XYZ file of C-alpha atoms in Angstrom:
408
model
C 41.769 14.908 134.310
C 44.684 13.055 132.506
C 43.056 10.533 130.170
C 46.232 9.442 128.395
C 47.857 8.977 131.893
C 45.040 6.612 133.173
C 45.127 4.690 129.852
C 48.919 4.334 130.235
C 48.459 3.241 133.883
C 46.037 0.748 132.830
C 47.789 -0.850 130.155
C 50.958 -1.292 132.172
C 48.691 -3.009 134.920
C 46.711 -5.025 132.578
C 47.820 -8.291 133.960
C 46.492 -7.053 137.311
C 43.409 -5.683 136.060
C 42.577 -9.238 134.441
C 42.077 -10.438 138.117
C 41.513 -13.975 137.942
C 42.574 -16.756 135.379
C 41.325 -20.040 134.164
C 38.549 -21.551 136.194
C 38.983 -18.833 138.752
C 37.018 -16.558 136.162
C 34.101 -18.776 136.275
C 32.123 -16.738 139.320
C 33.155 -13.554 137.449
C 31.668 -14.869 134.067
C 28.434 -16.293 135.940
C 27.851 -12.601 137.208
C 28.503 -11.132 133.968
C 25.980 -13.351 132.443
C 23.371 -12.360 135.133
C 23.963 -8.956 134.543
C 23.488 -9.266 130.981
C 20.163 -11.108 131.366
C 18.980 -8.198 133.203
C 19.885 -5.753 130.219
C 18.362 -8.010 127.703
C 17.891 -6.448 124.284
C 14.112 -6.544 124.253
C 12.039 -3.544 122.788
C 11.817 -2.175 126.324
C 15.115 -3.340 127.315
C 16.984 -1.778 124.327
C 15.008 1.366 124.930
C 16.389 1.583 128.509
C 19.881 0.489 127.556
C 20.215 3.289 124.993
C 18.880 5.904 127.522
C 21.520 4.610 129.963
C 24.160 5.216 127.698
C 23.289 8.488 125.616
C 20.456 10.112 127.199
C 23.034 11.653 129.595
C 22.738 15.379 128.787
C 25.218 17.629 126.735
C 26.885 18.884 130.199
C 28.179 15.146 130.460
C 29.570 15.122 126.903
C 31.152 18.682 127.122
C 33.473 17.152 129.727
C 35.601 15.078 127.115
C 34.445 16.583 123.594
C 35.191 19.727 121.878
C 32.720 22.442 121.652
C 31.331 21.173 118.429
C 30.253 17.772 120.423
C 31.661 15.677 117.442
C 31.393 12.197 118.647
C 33.959 10.452 116.623
C 37.819 10.366 116.009
C 39.532 13.510 115.318
C 42.461 14.113 112.644
C 45.381 16.211 114.450
C 47.299 18.029 112.004
C 50.246 18.684 114.431
C 50.805 17.676 118.168
C 49.946 21.246 119.449
C 46.456 21.343 117.672
C 43.439 21.453 120.093
C 40.716 18.717 119.913
C 38.516 21.508 118.202
C 41.071 22.204 115.711
C 41.542 18.396 115.106
C 37.611 17.728 114.840
C 37.526 20.654 112.149
C 40.478 19.105 110.053
C 38.321 16.274 108.943
C 35.132 18.290 108.203
C 33.795 18.357 104.740
C 30.318 18.310 102.920
C 29.063 17.596 99.532
C 25.741 19.589 98.482
C 23.709 17.837 95.786
C 20.744 19.606 93.738
C 18.910 17.560 91.461
C 15.892 18.213 89.104
C 14.378 15.669 86.889
C 11.154 15.392 84.568
C 9.935 11.846 83.268
C 6.856 10.881 81.427
C 5.503 7.535 79.702
C 3.391 7.118 76.635
C 1.524 4.313 75.247
C 1.523 5.148 71.327
C -0.136 1.954 70.273
C -1.099 -1.459 72.076
C 2.280 -2.741 71.189
C 4.501 0.296 71.738
C 5.191 2.278 74.742
C 7.953 5.135 75.146
C 9.378 6.560 78.306
C 11.430 10.065 77.982
C 13.072 11.673 80.799
C 15.945 14.419 81.768
C 17.767 14.790 85.102
C 20.168 17.679 85.778
C 22.230 17.607 88.943
C 24.695 19.894 90.640
C 27.292 18.782 92.990
C 29.249 20.980 95.343
C 32.123 19.854 97.573
C 33.597 21.879 100.335
C 36.296 21.279 102.832
C 38.835 23.382 104.840
C 41.653 22.290 106.990
C 45.176 23.350 107.756
C 46.519 21.238 104.763
C 44.212 21.788 102.079
C 41.120 23.994 101.004
C 38.576 22.430 98.654
C 35.799 24.108 96.509
C 34.536 21.812 93.962
C 31.331 22.135 91.657
C 30.104 20.290 88.710
C 26.948 20.020 86.983
C 25.512 17.145 84.858
C 22.823 16.638 82.373
C 21.577 12.955 82.095
C 18.679 12.609 79.417
C 17.168 8.961 79.002
C 14.885 6.947 76.356
C 13.315 3.820 76.893
C 11.384 2.009 74.381
C 9.463 -1.259 74.527
C 7.550 -3.267 71.807
C 5.426 -6.035 72.684
C 5.035 -9.087 70.162
C 1.573 -9.568 71.055
C -0.633 -6.843 72.543
C -2.027 -9.546 75.008
C 1.214 -11.306 76.134
C 4.477 -10.313 77.893
C 7.067 -11.120 75.492
C 8.926 -7.949 74.532
C 11.866 -6.084 72.905
C 13.326 -3.443 74.994
C 15.898 -0.704 73.830
C 17.187 2.219 75.774
C 19.234 5.123 75.337
C 20.743 6.552 78.450
C 23.530 8.954 79.777
C 24.640 8.237 83.595
C 27.343 9.546 85.843
C 28.998 8.380 88.835
C 30.067 11.254 91.095
C 33.414 11.049 92.983
C 33.553 9.942 96.651
C 34.123 12.599 98.956
C 37.419 11.063 100.354
C 38.887 10.996 96.510
C 38.327 14.644 96.299
C 40.084 15.882 99.288
C 43.974 16.419 98.837
C 44.450 15.222 102.464
C 47.172 12.528 102.326
C 46.987 9.116 104.082
C 50.427 8.354 104.811
C 51.911 4.627 104.543
C 53.337 4.879 108.228
C 55.605 1.438 107.390
C 58.079 3.862 105.708
C 59.514 6.844 107.641
C 58.902 10.220 106.357
C 62.538 11.312 106.105
C 63.007 8.621 103.352
C 61.367 7.637 100.291
C 58.894 4.789 100.196
C 58.825 1.968 97.607
C 56.411 2.123 94.628
C 54.486 -0.965 96.074
C 53.867 1.048 99.487
C 52.632 4.643 98.367
C 50.973 7.290 100.312
C 47.623 7.971 99.003
C 45.844 11.426 98.722
C 42.749 12.715 96.799
C 42.379 14.844 93.870
C 40.232 18.158 94.068
C 39.900 18.521 90.284
C 38.390 15.091 90.023
C 35.372 15.027 87.495
C 32.215 12.721 87.579
C 32.512 9.920 85.098
C 30.064 10.158 82.305
C 28.854 7.081 80.745
C 26.414 7.313 77.405
C 24.882 3.803 76.749
C 22.670 1.886 74.528
C 20.903 -1.357 75.326
C 18.736 -3.798 73.520
C 17.158 -7.066 74.748
C 14.803 -9.428 73.974
C 12.303 -11.306 76.863
C 10.241 -14.320 76.344
C 7.938 -15.276 79.396
C 6.833 -18.722 80.363
C 3.790 -19.323 82.791
C 4.006 -18.873 85.692
C 7.460 -17.583 86.053
C 9.963 -18.811 83.490
C 11.825 -16.298 81.265
C 14.549 -16.204 78.363
C 16.223 -13.314 77.826
C 19.052 -11.879 75.619
C 20.487 -8.497 75.945
C 23.414 -6.533 74.497
C 24.790 -3.301 75.437
C 27.472 -0.750 74.810
C 28.963 2.085 76.840
C 31.205 5.324 76.037
C 32.812 6.443 79.113
C 34.359 9.879 79.501
C 36.437 10.941 82.412
C 37.026 7.331 83.898
C 38.866 7.410 87.231
C 41.683 5.630 87.847
C 44.498 5.593 90.601
C 47.902 6.859 89.147
C 51.289 6.624 90.719
C 53.672 9.602 90.768
C 56.948 9.995 92.434
C 58.387 13.495 93.463
C 58.509 16.020 96.432
C 55.600 16.286 98.440
C 54.576 18.878 101.432
C 54.153 16.035 104.264
C 57.597 14.310 104.088
C 61.360 15.372 103.882
C 62.206 13.073 101.054
C 60.490 12.413 97.650
C 57.731 10.000 98.200
C 55.600 7.673 95.754
C 51.819 8.810 95.980
C 48.796 7.431 94.489
C 46.124 9.546 93.541
C 42.697 9.422 91.317
C 42.672 11.065 87.813
C 40.600 11.268 85.242
C 41.476 9.163 82.036
C 40.009 10.559 78.669
C 37.870 7.767 77.166
C 36.834 4.133 77.636
C 34.316 1.734 75.939
C 32.779 -1.340 77.200
C 30.323 -3.625 75.403
C 28.841 -7.147 76.338
C 26.161 -9.867 75.723
C 24.011 -11.364 78.755
C 21.749 -14.143 78.361
C 19.748 -15.840 81.079
C 17.347 -18.621 81.346
C 15.134 -19.654 84.375
C 11.914 -21.772 84.794
C 10.483 -25.110 85.218
C 11.903 -27.686 83.106
C 8.485 -28.864 82.142
C 7.689 -25.217 80.541
C 10.730 -24.550 78.947
C 10.955 -27.820 77.065
C 7.419 -29.382 77.426
C 8.757 -32.409 75.028
C 11.035 -33.819 77.978
C 9.551 -35.927 80.347
C 11.071 -34.155 83.330
C 9.774 -34.087 86.950
C 7.236 -31.369 87.198
C 8.906 -29.898 90.379
C 12.560 -29.444 88.842
C 13.331 -25.733 88.089
C 16.585 -24.628 86.672
C 18.507 -21.081 85.947
C 21.658 -20.318 84.320
C 23.176 -16.988 83.306
C 25.959 -16.471 80.908
C 27.692 -13.109 80.350
C 30.397 -11.951 77.840
C 32.182 -8.752 78.257
C 35.040 -6.705 76.379
C 36.150 -3.269 77.327
C 39.054 -0.867 76.327
C 40.696 1.958 78.243
C 42.272 4.500 75.898
C 45.857 5.630 76.942
C 46.713 2.386 78.800
C 48.680 -0.234 76.952
C 46.923 -3.521 75.827
C 46.132 -6.310 75.669
C 44.594 -6.140 79.133
C 43.801 -2.507 79.076
C 40.131 -3.399 80.318
C 37.818 -1.778 82.974
C 38.702 -2.910 86.387
C 36.569 -5.416 88.043
C 35.087 -6.444 84.476
C 35.733 -10.008 83.975
C 35.632 -11.414 80.287
C 32.770 -13.610 80.921
C 31.133 -15.355 84.047
C 28.678 -18.311 84.222
C 26.110 -19.323 86.614
C 23.778 -22.348 86.878
C 21.762 -24.002 89.418
C 18.440 -26.005 90.113
C 15.752 -26.437 92.533
C 13.815 -29.592 92.900
C 10.644 -30.209 94.917
C 9.458 -34.044 95.392
C 5.867 -33.974 94.425
C 3.806 -35.028 97.305
C 6.882 -35.051 99.551
C 8.101 -32.428 102.119
C 11.775 -33.025 100.893
C 13.429 -30.134 98.396
C 16.986 -29.664 97.404
C 18.948 -27.781 95.147
C 22.374 -25.998 94.109
C 24.150 -23.263 92.586
C 27.729 -22.828 90.759
C 29.340 -19.802 89.951
C 32.288 -19.347 87.932
C 34.561 -16.457 86.927
C 37.990 -17.210 84.710
C 41.317 -15.657 85.651
C 42.036 -12.442 83.760
C 44.437 -9.282 83.947
C 43.892 -5.655 84.343
C 46.598 -3.075 83.112
C 45.725 -0.617 85.637
C 48.421 1.933 84.712
C 51.336 2.189 82.305
C 53.636 0.400 84.849
C 51.113 -1.474 87.090
C 49.232 -4.633 86.239
C 46.618 -6.718 88.270
C 46.147 -10.259 88.076
C 42.812 -11.728 89.097
C 42.641 -15.309 89.975
C 39.801 -17.691 88.748
C 36.798 -17.842 91.438
C 34.264 -20.444 91.742
C 31.841 -21.195 94.462
C 29.402 -24.058 94.856
C 26.573 -24.259 97.232
C 24.057 -26.876 97.717
C 20.841 -26.943 100.179
C 18.041 -29.314 101.380
C 14.543 -28.263 102.944
C 12.118 -30.242 104.737
C 8.520 -28.639 104.910
C 6.583 -29.284 108.001
C 3.924 -26.785 106.909
C 3.504 -23.835 104.869
C 4.739 -21.492 107.477
C 7.535 -23.885 108.987
C 10.333 -24.969 106.832
C 13.715 -26.215 107.835
C 16.690 -25.569 105.603
C 20.281 -27.016 105.832
C 22.778 -25.735 103.385
C 26.461 -26.192 102.580
C 28.573 -23.344 100.997
C 31.858 -23.378 99.195
C 31.964 -26.880 98.429
C 34.359 -26.571 95.600
C 36.923 -23.682 96.943
C 39.436 -21.883 95.020
C 42.424 -19.828 95.827
C 41.637 -16.069 95.981
C 45.029 -14.566 96.202
C 45.372 -11.831 93.618
C 48.566 -10.167 92.471
C 49.716 -6.718 91.332
C 52.948 -6.158 89.493
C 54.607 -2.850 89.087
C 57.328 -1.936 86.393
C 59.816 0.655 87.566
C 61.684 3.119 85.290
C 64.988 0.933 86.256
C 63.511 -2.037 84.324
C 62.964 -3.666 88.047
C 59.499 -5.119 88.549
C 57.874 -5.305 91.991
C 55.269 -7.960 92.854
C 52.700 -7.891 95.845
C 49.508 -9.524 96.487
């Protein structure tokens, strides 16, 4: 069967296949609704619908799938490739073997310690007409957690942690198979703001060594005040880098974006949080007993070596952020209401030597109201994003010819 010819015929006659228009479609829509009612997705109906679509046997799927019976889109390396070759073109796999050990000891009524180590090996394999990949990496991650209770019978404590963690590259970022920007013909060069993209088979996991210190004070029944500080030392930070030169998939030099490992980056921050009933947090205040508040303020700083400042920070790490909210339940009344405000300032990130990203400020204000008919039945009405802000971001790229391109 010529499936391509059939689809072309349907597209050319789509107006006729649409049949009736306007009010003449009402009978057809009524029939569609009736058929849908007969196929409702109840527990029994869903089982029948799935069986009707998929429990058809391999003989049926073999009529239009390749011998591997892969039921997803193929990647054709050329117009002459068979369906089986196109399906195998996209195959890749990642094998992960992990071993870990961990134990916890209570050395004294106020002291407890947790010590562990994790060893993990990652192996990625892929084979296609354009690349062959066999990549292996191994990471050992020790960790140490120490807790000290100010009162052996209380919950207030000081926490300290020393950890080593890692972030494995995504499979798509390891494969050197290009994703071509089809807006620009392959016989011509593309602009820097419209690069092709490809992976990097030699990409290594990001390794992060961190130390954390925090203080937590608890109030009955659920209030808490906490202050925490951290520092991270990151090796092999992954960033996308732009290069210009000849490539195997085009007849002209192209701009290409591919991930690389940078040498070193550091990050540190301070995080503060308070939440609970106002009458418990500040007993001297004459606050309503049903009023609860929550607020969190976070301050972050980071630096990526090899990238010029002052905005050589980690991507997606804002300089600071603040959230605040409240909940109030009228005593003796079914009515309750509350709200939440979140704010992040504008900031810039120097992604590479040539490329700079600008993130606009974000703010979000949500409010809600509830009416409790009983413990089991509560009506809730909410309004989201009452104080919207523009969310258009901008990236600028400085070329070697002193020209600046801007896109967002």
